[in-house]
Coordinates of C-alpha atoms in Angstrom, one line a residue:
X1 CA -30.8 -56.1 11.0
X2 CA -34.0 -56.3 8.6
X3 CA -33.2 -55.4 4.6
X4 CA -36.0 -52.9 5.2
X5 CA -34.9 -51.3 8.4
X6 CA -31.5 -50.9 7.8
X7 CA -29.2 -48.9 10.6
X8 CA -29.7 -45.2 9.3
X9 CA -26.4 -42.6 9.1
X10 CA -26.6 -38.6 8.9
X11 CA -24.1 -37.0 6.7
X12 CA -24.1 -33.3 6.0
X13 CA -27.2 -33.0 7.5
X14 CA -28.9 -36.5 5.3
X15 CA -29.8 -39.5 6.1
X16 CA -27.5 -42.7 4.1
X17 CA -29.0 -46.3 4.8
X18 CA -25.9 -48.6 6.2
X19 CA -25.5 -51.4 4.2
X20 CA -25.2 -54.8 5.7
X21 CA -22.3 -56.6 6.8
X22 CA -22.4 -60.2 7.9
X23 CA -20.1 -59.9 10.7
X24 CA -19.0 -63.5 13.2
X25 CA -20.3 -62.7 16.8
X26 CA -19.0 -65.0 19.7
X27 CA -20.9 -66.1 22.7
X28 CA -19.7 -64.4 26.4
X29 CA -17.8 -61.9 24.5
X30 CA -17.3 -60.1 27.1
X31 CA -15.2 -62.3 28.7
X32 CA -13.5 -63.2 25.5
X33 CA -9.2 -62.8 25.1
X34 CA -9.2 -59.7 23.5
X35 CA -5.3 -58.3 22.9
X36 CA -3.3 -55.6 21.9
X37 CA -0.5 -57.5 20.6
X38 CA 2.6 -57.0 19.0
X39 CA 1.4 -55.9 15.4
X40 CA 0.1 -53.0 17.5
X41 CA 1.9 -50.0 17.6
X42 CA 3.7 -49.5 21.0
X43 CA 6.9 -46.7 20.0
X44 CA 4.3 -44.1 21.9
X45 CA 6.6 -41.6 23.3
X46 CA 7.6 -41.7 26.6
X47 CA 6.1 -38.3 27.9
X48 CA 3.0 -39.5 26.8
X49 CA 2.3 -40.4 30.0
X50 CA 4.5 -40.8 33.3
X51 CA 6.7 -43.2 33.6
X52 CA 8.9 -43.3 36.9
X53 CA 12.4 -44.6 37.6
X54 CA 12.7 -47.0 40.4
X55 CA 15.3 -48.7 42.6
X56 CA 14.1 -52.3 40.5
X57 CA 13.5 -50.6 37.2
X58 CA 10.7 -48.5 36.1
X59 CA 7.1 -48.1 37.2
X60 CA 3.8 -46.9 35.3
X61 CA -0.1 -46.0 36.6
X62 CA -2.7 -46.3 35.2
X63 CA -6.4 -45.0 36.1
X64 CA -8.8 -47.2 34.9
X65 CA -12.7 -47.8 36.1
X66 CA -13.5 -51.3 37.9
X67 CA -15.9 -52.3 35.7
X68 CA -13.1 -52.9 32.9
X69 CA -10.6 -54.6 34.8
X70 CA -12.1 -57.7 33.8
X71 CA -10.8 -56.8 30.6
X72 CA -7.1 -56.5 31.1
X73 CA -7.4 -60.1 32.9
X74 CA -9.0 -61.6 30.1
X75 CA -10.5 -65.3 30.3
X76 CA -8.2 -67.0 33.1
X77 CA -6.3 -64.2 32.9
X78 CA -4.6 -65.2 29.8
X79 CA -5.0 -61.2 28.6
X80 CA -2.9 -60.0 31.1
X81 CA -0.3 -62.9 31.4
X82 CA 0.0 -62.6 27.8
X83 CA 0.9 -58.9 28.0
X84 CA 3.1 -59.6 30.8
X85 CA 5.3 -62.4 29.1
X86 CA 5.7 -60.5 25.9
X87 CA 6.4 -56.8 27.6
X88 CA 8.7 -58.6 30.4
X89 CA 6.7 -56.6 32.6
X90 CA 4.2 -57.3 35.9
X91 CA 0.7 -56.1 35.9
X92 CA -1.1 -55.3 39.4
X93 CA -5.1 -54.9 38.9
X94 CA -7.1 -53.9 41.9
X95 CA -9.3 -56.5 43.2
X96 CA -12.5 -56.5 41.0
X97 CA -15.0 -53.5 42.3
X98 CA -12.5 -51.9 44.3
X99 CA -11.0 -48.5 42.2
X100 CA -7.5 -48.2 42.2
X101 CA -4.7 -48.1 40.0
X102 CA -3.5 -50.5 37.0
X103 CA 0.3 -50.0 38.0
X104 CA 2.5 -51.8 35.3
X105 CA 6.4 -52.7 36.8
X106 CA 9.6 -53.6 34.6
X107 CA 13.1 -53.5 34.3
X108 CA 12.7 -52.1 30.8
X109 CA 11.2 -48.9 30.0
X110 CA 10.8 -49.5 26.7
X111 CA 8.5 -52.8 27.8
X112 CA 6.7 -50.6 30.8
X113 CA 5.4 -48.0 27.5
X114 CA 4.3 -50.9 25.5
X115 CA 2.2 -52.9 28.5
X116 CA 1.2 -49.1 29.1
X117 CA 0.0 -48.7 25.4
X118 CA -1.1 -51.6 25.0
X119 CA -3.4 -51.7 28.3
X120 CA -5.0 -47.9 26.5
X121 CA -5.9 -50.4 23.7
X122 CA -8.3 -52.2 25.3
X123 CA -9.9 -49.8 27.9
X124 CA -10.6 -47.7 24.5
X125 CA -12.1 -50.5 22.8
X126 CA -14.2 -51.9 25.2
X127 CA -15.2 -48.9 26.7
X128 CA -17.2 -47.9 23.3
X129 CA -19.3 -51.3 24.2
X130 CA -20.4 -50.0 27.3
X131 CA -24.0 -48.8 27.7
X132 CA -24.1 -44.7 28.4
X133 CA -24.6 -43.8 31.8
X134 CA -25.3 -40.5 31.8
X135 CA -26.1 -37.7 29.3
X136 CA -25.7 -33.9 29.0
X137 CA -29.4 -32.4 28.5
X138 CA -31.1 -29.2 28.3
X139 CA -34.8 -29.8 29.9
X140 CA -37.7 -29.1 28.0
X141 CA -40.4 -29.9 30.8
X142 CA -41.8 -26.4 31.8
X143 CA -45.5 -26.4 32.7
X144 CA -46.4 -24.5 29.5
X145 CA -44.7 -27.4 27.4
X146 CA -46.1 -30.2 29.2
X147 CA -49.3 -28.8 28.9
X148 CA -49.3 -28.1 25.4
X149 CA -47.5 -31.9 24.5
X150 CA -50.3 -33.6 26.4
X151 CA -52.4 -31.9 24.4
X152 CA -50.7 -33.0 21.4
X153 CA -50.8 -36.4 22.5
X154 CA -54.5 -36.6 23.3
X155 CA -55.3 -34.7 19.6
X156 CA -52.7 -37.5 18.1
X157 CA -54.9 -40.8 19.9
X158 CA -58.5 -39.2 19.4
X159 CA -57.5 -38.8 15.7
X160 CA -55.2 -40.9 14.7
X161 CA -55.0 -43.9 17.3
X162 CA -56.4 -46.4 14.4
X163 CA -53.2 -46.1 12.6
X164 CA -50.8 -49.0 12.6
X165 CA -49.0 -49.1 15.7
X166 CA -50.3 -45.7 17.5
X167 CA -50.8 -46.3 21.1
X168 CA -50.4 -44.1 24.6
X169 CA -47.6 -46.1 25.6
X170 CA -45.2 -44.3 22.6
X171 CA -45.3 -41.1 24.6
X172 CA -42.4 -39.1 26.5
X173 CA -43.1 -38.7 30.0
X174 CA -43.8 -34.9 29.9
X175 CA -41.9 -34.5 33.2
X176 CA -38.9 -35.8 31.3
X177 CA -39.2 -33.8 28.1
X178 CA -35.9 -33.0 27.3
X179 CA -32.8 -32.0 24.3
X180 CA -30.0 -34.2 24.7
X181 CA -26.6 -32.6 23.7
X182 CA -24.6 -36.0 23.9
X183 CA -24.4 -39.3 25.8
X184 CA -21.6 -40.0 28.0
X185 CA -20.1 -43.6 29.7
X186 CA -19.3 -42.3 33.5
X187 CA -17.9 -45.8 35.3
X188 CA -16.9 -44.8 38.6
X189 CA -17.4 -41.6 41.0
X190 CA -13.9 -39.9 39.5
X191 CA -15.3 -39.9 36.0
X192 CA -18.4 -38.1 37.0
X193 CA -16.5 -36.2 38.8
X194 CA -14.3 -35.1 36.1
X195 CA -17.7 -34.6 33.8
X196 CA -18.5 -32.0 36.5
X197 CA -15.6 -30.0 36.6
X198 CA -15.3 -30.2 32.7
X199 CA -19.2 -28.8 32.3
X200 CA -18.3 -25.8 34.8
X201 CA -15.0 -24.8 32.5
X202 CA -17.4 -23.6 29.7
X203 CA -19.2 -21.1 31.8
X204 CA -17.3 -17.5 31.7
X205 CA -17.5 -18.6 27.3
X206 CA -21.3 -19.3 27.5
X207 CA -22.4 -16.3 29.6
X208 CA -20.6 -14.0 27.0
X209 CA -22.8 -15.7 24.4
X210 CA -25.7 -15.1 26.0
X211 CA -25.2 -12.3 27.0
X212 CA -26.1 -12.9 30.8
X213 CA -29.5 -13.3 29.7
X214 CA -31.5 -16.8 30.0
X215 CA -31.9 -18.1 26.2
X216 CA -35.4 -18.0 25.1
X217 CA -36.2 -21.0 23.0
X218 CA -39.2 -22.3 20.8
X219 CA -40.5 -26.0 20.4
X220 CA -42.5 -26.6 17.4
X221 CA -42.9 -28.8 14.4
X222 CA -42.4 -32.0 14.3
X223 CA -40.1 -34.6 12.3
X224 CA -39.5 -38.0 12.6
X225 CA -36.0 -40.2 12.5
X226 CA -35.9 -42.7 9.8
X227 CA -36.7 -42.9 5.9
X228 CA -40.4 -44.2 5.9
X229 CA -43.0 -41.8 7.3
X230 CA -45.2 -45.0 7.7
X231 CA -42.6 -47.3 9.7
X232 CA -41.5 -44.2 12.6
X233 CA -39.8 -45.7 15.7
X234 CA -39.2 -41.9 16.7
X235 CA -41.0 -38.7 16.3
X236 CA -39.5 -35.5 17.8
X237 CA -40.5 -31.8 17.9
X238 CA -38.0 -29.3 16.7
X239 CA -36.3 -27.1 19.2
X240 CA -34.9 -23.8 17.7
X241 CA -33.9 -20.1 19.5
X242 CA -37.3 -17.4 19.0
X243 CA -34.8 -15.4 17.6
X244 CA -33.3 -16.7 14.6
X245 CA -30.0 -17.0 16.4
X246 CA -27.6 -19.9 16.3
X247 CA -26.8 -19.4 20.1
X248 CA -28.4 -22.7 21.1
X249 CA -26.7 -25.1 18.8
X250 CA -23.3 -22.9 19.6
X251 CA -23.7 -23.7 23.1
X252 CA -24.4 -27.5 22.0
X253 CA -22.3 -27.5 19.9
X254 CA -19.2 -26.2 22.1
X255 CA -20.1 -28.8 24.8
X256 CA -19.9 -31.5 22.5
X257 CA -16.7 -30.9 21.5
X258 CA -15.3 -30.2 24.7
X259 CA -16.6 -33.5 25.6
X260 CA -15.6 -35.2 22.5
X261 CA -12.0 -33.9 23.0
X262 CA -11.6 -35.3 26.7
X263 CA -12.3 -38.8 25.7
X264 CA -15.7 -38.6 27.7
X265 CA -18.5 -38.7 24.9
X266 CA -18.0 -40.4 21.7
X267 CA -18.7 -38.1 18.1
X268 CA -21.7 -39.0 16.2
X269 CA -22.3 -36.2 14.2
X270 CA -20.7 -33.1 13.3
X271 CA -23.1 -31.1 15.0
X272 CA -26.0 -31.3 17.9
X273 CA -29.3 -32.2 16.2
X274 CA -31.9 -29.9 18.2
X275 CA -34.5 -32.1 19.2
X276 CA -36.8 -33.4 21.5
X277 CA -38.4 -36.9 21.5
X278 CA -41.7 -36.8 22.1
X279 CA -42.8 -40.5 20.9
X280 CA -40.6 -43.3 21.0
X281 CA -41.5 -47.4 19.8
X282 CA -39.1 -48.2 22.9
X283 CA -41.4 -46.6 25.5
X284 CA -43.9 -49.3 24.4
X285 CA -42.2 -52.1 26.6
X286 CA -40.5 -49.8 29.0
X287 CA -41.7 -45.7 29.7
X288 CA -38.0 -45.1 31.1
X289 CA -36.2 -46.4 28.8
X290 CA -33.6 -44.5 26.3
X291 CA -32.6 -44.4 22.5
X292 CA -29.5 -47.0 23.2
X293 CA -26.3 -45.3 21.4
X294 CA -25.9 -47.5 18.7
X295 CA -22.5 -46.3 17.3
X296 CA -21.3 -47.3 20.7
X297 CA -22.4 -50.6 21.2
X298 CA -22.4 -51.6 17.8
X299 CA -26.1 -53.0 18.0
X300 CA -29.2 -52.3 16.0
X301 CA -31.5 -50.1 18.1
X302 CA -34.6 -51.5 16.4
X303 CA -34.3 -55.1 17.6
X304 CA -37.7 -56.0 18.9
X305 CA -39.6 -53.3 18.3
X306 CA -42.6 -52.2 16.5
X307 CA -42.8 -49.3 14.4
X308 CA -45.8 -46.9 14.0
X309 CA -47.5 -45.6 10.8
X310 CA -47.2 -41.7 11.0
X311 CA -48.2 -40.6 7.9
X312 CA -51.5 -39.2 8.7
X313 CA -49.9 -37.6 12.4
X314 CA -47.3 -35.7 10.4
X315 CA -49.6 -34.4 8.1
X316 CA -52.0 -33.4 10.9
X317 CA -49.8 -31.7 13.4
X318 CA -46.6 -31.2 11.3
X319 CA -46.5 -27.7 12.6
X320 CA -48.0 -28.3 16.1
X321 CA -46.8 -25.7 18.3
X322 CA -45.1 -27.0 22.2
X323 CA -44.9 -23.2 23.3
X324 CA -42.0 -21.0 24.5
X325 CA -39.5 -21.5 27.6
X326 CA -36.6 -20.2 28.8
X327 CA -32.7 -21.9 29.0
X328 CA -30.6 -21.2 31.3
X329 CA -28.8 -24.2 32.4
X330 CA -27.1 -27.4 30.8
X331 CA -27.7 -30.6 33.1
X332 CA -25.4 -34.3 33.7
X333 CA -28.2 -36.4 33.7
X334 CA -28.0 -39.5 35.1
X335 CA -29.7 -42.2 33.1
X336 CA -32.8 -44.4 33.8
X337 CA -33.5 -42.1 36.9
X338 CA -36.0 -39.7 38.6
X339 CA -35.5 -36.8 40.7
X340 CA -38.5 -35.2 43.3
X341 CA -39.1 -33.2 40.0
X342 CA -40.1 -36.1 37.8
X343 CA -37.2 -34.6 35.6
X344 CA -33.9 -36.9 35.9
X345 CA -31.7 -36.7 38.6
X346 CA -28.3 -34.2 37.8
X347 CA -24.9 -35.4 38.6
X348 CA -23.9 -31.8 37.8
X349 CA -25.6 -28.7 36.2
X350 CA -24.0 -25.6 34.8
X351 CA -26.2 -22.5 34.9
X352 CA -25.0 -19.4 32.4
X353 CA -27.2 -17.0 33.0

């Protein structure tokens, strides 16, 4: 991380510079022995989750996605035969890519709850490492809004495209113009399934707060991410309800939490920003890509990129307006992907009016 472009927090609605910690990293770290061990606490109660009485002893299943198998093994399996020895217990992983169940065996209950506990550990941990797969997203691409941003963006490079850093390739796609609520890690066809179901709970609630009627919305002004109007790495136009209502960012907000509370998304704040990213320093190398979820991976999200000076595009266009649309719907995008629209392709969508 640069002393100058330090990771940026929001608090209560400011922005607090992180400061720097030197911290060790490790080569192949995923791949690393990573363990639970006996320090951690492992009295969990024992209708925390099921554990079943068999003719040997007792059993315990776990779901857990393929992808983090690897994991629970740990470098030659030292992970798991580590957890095994000191829970007196066996451990029987699927064979890597196929889904299944983690099903932990033992004589001793006591031992089955702390391999159980133990195995939560690390699926929680390296989950948050993960890269999101999917996010929850109202879309912002209406004709009238694309029209009106790529005439914003043609304004911005006729007058302003002399200014450090200013190019074409910092633009949204317009077909992909979009809010996103909240990012999600989906690692397997049951999670996205259960992302579904979970989106189409909140539907009698929302339909009440809109009244049955679609939500009609406004896009205009812009704001940018950071501290330093001339070192932008994302610009955004404001997304607010025509009005004055707080039914939008209820809605968001809502979802969020739902989310939050099922283990699916991961907090950041302690409400939805309304926003939608209009330019981006990551499109410059790559038009699909997405702002990375840095409080999950624990990485700097400006690595290798260049900022742009956008002192004299705020100034210009600081109250540019994108147009009106109307809401009606909540989309599970899937990331880094197109549908026939040019919009990305849904996993699930819940309509509420």
């Amino acid at each position: 991380m640069e002393v100058l472009r330090p990771t940026l927090i929001r608090i209560g609605g400011r922005i607090y510079r992180k400061n720097l910690i030197q911290q060790q990293s490790y080569p192949n770290e995923e791949e690393e022995d990573f363990y639970a061990g006996p320090g951690d606490p492992t009295d969990e109660p024992y209708d925390a989750f099921l554990v079943e009485e068999t003719e040997k002893g007792f059993q315990c299943a776990v779901e857990v996605p393929s992808p983090l198998y690897k994991y629970i093994i740990g470098k030659k399996g030292e992970t798991r035969k580590r957890m095994e020895t000191e829970t007196r217990t066996s451990i029987s992983i699927p064979k890597p890519g196929m889904e299944g169940q983690i099903v932990i065996t033992g004589q001793q209950r006591s031992g089955v709850i702390s391999a159980r506990t133990r195995i939560d550990v690390l699926v929680e941990s390296f989950r948050k490492k993960q890269p999101f797969t999917h996010f929850l997203s109202f879309a912002l691409n209406q004709p009238v809004i694309q029209e009106k941003f790529l005439q914003f963006k043609e304004e911005v490079l006729e007058k302003c495209s002399k200014d450090h850093g200013v190019s074409s390739s910092l633009f949204q796609n317009p077909a992909k113009l979009h809010l996103t609520i909240g990012t999600l890690v989906l690692l397997n066809e049951q999670e996205i399934q259960k992302a579904c179901e979970l989106l189409q709970r909140s539907k009698e609630e929302f339909i009440e707060i809109v009244g049955g009627k679609p939500l009609t919305v406004e896009v205009a002004g812009i704001e940018y991410m950071n501290d330093d109007p001339a070192m932008i790495d994302v610009l955004y136009a404001k997304v607010h309800m025509k009005d004055g209502s707080d039914k939008l960012q209820l809605i968001a907000d809502r979802l969020m939490e739902q989310f939050v509370t099922s283990g699916l998304m991961m907090k950041e704040w302690d409400s939805v920003k309304l926003h939608a990213t209009i330019m981006n320093t990551l499109f410059r190398k790559d038009s699909n890509a997405e702002e990375q979820n840095n409080a999950t991976t624990g990485k700097s999200p400006f690595k290798e990129r260049e900022t742009f000076d956008g002192r004299n595009i705020l100034k210009m266009f600081e109250n540019f307006y994108f147009g009106e649309l109307q809401l009606n719907s909540v989309h599970l995008s899937q990331r880094f992907s197109t549908d026939s629209s040019g919009y990305y392709a849904t996993s699930g969508q819940l309509t509420f009016s």
